[in-house]
Short mmCIF file of C-alpha atoms and ligand atoms in Angstrom, two decimals:
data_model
loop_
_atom_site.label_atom_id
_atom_site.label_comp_id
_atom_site.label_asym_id
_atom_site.label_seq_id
_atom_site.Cartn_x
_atom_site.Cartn_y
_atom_site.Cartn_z
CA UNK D 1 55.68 198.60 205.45
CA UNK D 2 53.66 201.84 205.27
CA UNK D 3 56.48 204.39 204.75
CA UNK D 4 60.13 203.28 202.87
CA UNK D 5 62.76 205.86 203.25
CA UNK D 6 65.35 205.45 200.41
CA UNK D 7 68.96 207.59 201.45
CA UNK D 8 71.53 208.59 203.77
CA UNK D 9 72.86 207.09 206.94
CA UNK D 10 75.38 208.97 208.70
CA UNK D 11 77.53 209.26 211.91
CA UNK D 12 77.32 212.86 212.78
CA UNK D 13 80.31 214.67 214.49
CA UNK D 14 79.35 217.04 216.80
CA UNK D 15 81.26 219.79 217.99
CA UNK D 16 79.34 222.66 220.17
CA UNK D 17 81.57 226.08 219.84
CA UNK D 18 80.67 229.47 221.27
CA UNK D 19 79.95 230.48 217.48
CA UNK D 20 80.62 229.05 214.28
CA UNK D 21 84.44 229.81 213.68
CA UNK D 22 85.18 232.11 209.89
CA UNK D 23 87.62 230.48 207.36
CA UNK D 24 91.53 230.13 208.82
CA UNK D 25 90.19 230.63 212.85
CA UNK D 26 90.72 227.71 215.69
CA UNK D 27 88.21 227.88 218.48
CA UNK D 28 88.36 226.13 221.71
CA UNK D 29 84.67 223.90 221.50
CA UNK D 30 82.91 223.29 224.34
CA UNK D 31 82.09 219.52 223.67
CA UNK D 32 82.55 216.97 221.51
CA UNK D 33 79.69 213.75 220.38
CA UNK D 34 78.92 211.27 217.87
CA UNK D 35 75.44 211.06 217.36
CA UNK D 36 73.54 208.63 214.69
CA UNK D 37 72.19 211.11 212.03
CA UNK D 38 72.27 211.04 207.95
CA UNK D 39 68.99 212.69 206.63
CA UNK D 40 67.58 208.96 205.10
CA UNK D 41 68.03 207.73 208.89
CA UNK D 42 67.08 210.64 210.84
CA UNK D 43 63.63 210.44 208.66
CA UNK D 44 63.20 206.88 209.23
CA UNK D 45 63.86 207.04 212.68
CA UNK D 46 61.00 210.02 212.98
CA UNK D 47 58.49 208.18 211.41
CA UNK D 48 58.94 204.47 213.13
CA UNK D 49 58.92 206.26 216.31
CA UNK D 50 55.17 207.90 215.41
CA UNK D 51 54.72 203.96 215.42
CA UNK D 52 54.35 203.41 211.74
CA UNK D 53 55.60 200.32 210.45
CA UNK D 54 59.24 202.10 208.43
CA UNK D 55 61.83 200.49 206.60
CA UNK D 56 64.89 202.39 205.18
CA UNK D 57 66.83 201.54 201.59
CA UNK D 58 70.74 202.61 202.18
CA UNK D 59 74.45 201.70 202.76
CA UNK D 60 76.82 202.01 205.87
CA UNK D 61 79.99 201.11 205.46
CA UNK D 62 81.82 198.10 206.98
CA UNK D 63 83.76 199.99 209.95
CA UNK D 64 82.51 200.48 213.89
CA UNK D 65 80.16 203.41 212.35
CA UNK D 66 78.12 201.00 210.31
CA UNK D 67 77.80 198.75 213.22
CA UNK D 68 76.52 201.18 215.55
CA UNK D 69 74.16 203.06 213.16
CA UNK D 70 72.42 199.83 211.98
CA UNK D 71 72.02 198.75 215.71
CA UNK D 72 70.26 202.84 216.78
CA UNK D 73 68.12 201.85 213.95
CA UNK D 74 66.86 198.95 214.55
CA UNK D 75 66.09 199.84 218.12
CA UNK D 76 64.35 202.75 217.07
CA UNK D 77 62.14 200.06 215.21
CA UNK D 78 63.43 200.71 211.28
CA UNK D 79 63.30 197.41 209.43
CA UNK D 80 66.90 197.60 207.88
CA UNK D 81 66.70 194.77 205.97
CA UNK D 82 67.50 196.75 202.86
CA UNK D 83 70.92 198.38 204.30
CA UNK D 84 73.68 197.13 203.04
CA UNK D 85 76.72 196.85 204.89
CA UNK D 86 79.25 198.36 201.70
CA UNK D 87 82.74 196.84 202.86
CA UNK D 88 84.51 198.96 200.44
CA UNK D 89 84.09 201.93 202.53
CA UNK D 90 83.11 204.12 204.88
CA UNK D 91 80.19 205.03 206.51
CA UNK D 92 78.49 208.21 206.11
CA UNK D 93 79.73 211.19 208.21
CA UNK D 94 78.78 214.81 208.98
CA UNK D 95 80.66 216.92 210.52
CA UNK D 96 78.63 219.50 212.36
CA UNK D 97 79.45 222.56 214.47
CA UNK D 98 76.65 223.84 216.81
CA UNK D 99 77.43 227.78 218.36
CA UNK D 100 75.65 229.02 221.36
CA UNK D 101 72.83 230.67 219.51
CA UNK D 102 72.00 227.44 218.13
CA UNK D 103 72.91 227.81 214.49
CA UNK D 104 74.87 225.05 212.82
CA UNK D 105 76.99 224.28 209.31
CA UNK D 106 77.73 220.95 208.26
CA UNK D 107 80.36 219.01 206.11
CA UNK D 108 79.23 215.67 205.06
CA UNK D 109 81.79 213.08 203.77
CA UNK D 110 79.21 210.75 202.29
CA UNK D 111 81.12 207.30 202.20
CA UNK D 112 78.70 204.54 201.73
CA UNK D 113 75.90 207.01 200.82
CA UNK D 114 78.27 208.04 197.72
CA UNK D 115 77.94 204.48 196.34
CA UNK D 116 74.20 204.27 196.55
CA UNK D 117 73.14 203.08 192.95
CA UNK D 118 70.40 201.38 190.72
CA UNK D 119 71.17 197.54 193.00
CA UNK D 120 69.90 199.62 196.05
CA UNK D 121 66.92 200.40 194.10
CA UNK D 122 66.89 196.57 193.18
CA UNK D 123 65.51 195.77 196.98
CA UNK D 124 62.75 198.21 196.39
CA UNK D 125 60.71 196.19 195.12
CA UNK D 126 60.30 193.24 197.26
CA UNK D 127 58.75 195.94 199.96
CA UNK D 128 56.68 197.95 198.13
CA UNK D 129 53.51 195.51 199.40
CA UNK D 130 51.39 197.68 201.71
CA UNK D 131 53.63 200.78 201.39
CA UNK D 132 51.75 204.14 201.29
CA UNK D 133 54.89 206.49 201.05
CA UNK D 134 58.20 207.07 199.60
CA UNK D 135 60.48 209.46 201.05
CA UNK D 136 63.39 211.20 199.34
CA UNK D 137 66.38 213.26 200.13
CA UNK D 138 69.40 214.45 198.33
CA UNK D 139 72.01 212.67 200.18
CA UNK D 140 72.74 209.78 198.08
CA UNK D 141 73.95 209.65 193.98
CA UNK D 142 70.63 211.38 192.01
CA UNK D 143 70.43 208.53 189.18
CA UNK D 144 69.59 206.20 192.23
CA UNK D 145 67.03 209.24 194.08
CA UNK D 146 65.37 209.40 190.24
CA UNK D 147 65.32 205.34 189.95
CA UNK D 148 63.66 204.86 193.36
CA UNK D 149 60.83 207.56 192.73
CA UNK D 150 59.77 206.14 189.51
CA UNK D 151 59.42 202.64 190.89
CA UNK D 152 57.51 203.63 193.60
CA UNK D 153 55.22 205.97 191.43
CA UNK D 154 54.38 203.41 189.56
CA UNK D 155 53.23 201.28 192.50
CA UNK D 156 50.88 204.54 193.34
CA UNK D 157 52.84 205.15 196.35
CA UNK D 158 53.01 208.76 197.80
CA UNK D 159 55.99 210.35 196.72
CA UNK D 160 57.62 212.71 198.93
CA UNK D 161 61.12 214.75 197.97
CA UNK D 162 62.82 216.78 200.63
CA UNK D 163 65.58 218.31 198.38
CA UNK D 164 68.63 218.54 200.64
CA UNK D 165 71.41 219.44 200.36
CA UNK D 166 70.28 222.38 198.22
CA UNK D 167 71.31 222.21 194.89
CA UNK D 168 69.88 223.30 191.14
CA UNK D 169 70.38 220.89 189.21
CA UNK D 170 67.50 218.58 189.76
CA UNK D 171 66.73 216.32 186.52
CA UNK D 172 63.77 217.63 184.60
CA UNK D 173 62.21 213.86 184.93
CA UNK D 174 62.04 214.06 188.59
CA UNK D 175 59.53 216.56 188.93
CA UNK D 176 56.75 214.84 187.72
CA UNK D 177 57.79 211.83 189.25
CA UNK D 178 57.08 213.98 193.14
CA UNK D 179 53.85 214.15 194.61
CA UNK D 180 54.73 216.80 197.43
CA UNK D 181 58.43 218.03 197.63
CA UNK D 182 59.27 220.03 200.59
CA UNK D 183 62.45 222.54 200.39
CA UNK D 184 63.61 224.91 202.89
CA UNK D 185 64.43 228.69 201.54
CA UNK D 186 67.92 228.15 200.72
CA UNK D 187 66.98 225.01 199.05
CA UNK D 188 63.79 226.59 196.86
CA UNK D 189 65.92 229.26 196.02
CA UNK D 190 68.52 227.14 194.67
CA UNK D 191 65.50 224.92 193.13
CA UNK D 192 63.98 227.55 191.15
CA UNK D 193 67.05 230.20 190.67
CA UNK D 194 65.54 233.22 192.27
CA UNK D 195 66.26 234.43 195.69
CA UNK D 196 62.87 233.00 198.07
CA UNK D 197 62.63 234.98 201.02
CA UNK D 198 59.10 235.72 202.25
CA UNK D 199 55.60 234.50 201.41
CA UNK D 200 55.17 236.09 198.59
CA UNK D 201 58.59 234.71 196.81
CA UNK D 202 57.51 231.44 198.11
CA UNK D 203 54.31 231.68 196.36
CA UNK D 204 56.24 232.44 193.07
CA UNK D 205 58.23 229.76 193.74
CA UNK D 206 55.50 226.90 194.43
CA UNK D 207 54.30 228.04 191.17
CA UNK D 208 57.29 227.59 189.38
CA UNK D 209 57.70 224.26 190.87
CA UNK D 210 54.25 223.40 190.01
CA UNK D 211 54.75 224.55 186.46
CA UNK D 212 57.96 221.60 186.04
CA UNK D 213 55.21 218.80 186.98
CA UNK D 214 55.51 218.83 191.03
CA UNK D 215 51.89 218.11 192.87
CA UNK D 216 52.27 219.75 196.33
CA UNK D 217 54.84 222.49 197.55
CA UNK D 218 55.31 222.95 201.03
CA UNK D 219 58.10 225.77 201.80
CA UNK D 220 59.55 226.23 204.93
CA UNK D 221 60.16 229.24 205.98
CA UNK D 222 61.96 228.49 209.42
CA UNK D 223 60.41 230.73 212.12
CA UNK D 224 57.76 232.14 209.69
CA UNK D 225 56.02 228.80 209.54
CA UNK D 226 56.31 226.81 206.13
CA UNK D 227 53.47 227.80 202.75
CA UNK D 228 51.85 225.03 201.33
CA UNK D 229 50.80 224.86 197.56
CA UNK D 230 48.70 222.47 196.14
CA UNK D 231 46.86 222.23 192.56
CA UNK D 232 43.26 223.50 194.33
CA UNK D 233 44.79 225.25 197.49
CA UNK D 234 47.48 227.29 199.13
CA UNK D 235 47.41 227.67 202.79
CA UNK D 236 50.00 228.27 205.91
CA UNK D 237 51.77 226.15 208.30
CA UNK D 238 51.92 227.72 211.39
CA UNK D 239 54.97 226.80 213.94
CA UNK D 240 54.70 226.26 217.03
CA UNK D 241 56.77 228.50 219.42
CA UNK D 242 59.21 226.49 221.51
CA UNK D 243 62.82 227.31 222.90
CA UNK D 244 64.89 226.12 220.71
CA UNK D 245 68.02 224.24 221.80
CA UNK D 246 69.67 222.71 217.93
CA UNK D 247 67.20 222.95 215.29
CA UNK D 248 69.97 220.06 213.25
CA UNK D 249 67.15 217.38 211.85
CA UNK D 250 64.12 219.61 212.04
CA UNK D 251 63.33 219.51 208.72
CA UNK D 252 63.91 215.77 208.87
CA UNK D 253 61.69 215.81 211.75
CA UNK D 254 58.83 217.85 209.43
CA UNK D 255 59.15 215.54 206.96
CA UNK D 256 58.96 212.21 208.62
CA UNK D 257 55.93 213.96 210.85
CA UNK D 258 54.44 214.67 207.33
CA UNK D 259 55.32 210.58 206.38
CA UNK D 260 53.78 209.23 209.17
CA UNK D 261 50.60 211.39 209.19
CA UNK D 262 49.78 210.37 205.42
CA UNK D 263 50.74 207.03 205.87
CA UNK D 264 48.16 207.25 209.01
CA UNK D 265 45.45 207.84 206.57
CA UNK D 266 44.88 212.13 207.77
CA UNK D 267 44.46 214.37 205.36
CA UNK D 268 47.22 216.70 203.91
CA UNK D 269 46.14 219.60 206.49
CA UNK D 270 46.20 217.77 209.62
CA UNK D 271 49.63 215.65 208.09
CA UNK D 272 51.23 218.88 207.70
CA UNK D 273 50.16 220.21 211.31
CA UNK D 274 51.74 217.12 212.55
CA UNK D 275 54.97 217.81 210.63
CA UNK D 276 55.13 220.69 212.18
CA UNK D 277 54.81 219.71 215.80
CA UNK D 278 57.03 216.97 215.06
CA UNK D 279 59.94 219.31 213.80
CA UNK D 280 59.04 221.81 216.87
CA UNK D 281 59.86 218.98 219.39
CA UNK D 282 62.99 217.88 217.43
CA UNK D 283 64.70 221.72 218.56
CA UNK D 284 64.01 221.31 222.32
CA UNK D 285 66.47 218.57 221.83
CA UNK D 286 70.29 218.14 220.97
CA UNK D 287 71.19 215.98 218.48
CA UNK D 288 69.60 214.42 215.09
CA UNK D 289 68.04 210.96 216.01
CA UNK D 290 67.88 211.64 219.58
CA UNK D 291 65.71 214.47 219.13
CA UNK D 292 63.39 212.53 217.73
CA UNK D 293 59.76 212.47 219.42
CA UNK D 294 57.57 209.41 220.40
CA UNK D 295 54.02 209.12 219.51
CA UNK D 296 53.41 209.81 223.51
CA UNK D 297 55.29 212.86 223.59
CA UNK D 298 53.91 214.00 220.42
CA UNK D 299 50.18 212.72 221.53
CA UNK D 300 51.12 215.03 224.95
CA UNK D 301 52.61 218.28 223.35
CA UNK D 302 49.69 218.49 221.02
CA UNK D 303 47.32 218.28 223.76
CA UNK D 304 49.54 220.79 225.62
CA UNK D 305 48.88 223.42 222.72
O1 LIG M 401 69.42 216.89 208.40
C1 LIG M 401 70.37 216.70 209.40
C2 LIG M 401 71.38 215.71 208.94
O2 LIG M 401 72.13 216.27 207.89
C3 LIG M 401 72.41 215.36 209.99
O3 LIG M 401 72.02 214.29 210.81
C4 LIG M 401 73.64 215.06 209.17
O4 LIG M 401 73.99 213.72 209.13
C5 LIG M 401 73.33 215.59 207.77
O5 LIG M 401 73.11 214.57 206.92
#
C-alpha cells in the first residue's frame, strides 16, 4: 500500500433546500439522497482513484449502511481489509443540508466511527510494508487518531493530519507526531485560539503551529487559495476558478490530491498543486465520493488549465 487512511466511514444524508433553514424553521427541500461519504472514506476514495494503491483502517456498522459503504469502496479500488464490520452498532452518518448557493452544515452521528480504538490501530501494522503516507482526520475517538500517527511515524511514513471537525483541544503529543497538517480557517482558528482570517493571520498561525512541533502547515483559505508553511519556505496555493456546484468533500478532495501526489514521489509544490486541482474538480460535482476525480479527468483538467 502506498497511502493508509485511518478514520471515518459514513452514509451521508443529503437534503438540498433553497437555503439552510435557522433554529425552530421547517423548509420544504428540494431533494433528498444517500450518498457514501465519512471524511476517512471520502479521502481514501480520492486517492485510489489517482490510481495509488490505498487501503483504509475503520468501522461500519453491521446494518444495510455498512454493507453498501464497504461495497462503493471497494469498487472505487480501497483495500478494506482493515474495516471492520462493528455489529454493535451503527454505521456512520451525516446529515447534510445543501442551499441553492451551495453552502452546507452538517450533523454527524458517528456510530461505528465512535468506537474506533487502540484494536483498530492493532491492523496497522501488518500494512505498513511499502506505505509512504498516513492520513488523518478528526472523525474517529483521538486516543486511536494519536495511536495510529505514532506507529506510523515510527515506520518513517509521511504523516498527514487534516484536523476536522474543528476543535481545540488537540493533545500536545500529536503535534510532533504530524509531518504536514492541513486545517481550514475555522479549523486553524479553533487550533491555535485566535480568529485566522486572511494571509497574514494564517501566517501567525502556521507559526504557532510550527512552534507546538508540526513540520508543514498548509491553510486553506477557501476561495483565497490555501498558504503553505514549511521549516525553509512559505509559499501560496493558488485555486483554480471553477463553478462551483457543492464544495461538501473538497477539503477531503485537497487532501487525498496532496496523498496521492507524495505518495507518487513529486515534490511538496507540485503535491500541493495537485491537491488543489483535485479539490477544484470535487465542487463541479454533487455529492462526497461521487465527486471524486479519476486520474483521466484530473490528467485532462490540468492540461485544460
Ligand atoms: O468532509 C465531508 C464529509 O464530512 C461528508 O462526507 C460527511 O460524511 C462528513 O463526514
Amino acid at each position: 500500500m502506498s497511502v493508509i487512511v485511518f478514520g471515518s466511514i459514513n452514509m451521508d444524508l443529503v437534503a438540498r433546500t433553497p437555503r439552510i433553514p435557522v433554529p425552530g424553521e421547517t423548509l420544504i427541500g428540494h431533494s433528498f439522497e444517500t450518498v457514501p461519504g465519512g471524511k476517512g472514506a471520502n479521502q481514501a476514495v480520492a486517492v485510489a482513484r489517482l490510481e495509488i494503491p490505498t487501503a483504509l483502517i475503520g468501522r461500519v456498522g453491521g446494518d444495510a449502511f455498512g454493507e453498501t459503504l464497504l461495497n462503493g469502496l471497494v469498487s472505487s479500488g480501497v483495500d478494506c481489509q482493515g474495516v471492520l464490520i462493528d455489529r454493535t452498532t451503527h454505521s456512520g452518518v451525516a446529515i447534510i443540508t445543501v442551499d441553492d448557493a451551495s453552502e452546507n452544515n452538517i450533523v454527524i452521528v458517528p456510530g461505528a466511527n465512535g468506537h474506533v480504538d487502540a484494536t483498530d490501530v492493532d491492523r496497522l501494522p501488518a500494512i505498513l510494508s511499502g506505505a509512504k503516507v498516513l492520513l488523518l482526520q478528526l472523525e474517529v475517538p483521538l486516543p486511536a487518531v494519536v495511536a495510529a500517527a505514532k506507529v506510523a511515524k515510527q515506520a518513517g511514513l509521511t504523516v498527514i493530519l487534516d484536523p476536522a471537525p474543528a476543535r481545540s483541544d488537540l493533545p500536545d503529543q500529536l503535534y510532533p507526531l504530524v509531518d504536514i497538517i492541513t486545517p481550514n480557517q475555522v479549523e486553524t482558528s479553533q487550533l491555535v485560539g485566535f480568529e485566522v482570517s486572511d494571509l497574514t493571520t494564517a501566517q501567525q498561525a502556521a507559526q504557532t503551529l510550527h512552534q507546538r512541533g508540526v513540520g508543514t502547515v498548509i491553510t486553506k483559505l477557501g476561495k483565497a487559495g490555501a498558504l503553505c508553511m514549511t521549516a525553509t519556505e512559505t509559499f501560496e496555493i493558488p485555486v483554480f476558478p471553477v463553478k462551483a456546484v457543492d464544495t461538501v468533500a473538497a477539503g477531503d478532495a485537497f487532501n487525498g490530491g496532496l496523498a496521492a501526489g507524495l505518495a507518487a514521489g513529486l515534490d511538496l509544490r507540485p503535491a500541493t498543486r495537485q491537491a488543489a486541482a483535485v479539490a477544484a474538480l470535487s465542487v463541479t460535482k454533487a455529492g462526497a465520493q461521487p465527486s471524486l476525480p479519476t486520474r483521466s479527468e484530473l490528467d485532462d483538467f490540468l492540461r485544460s488549465v
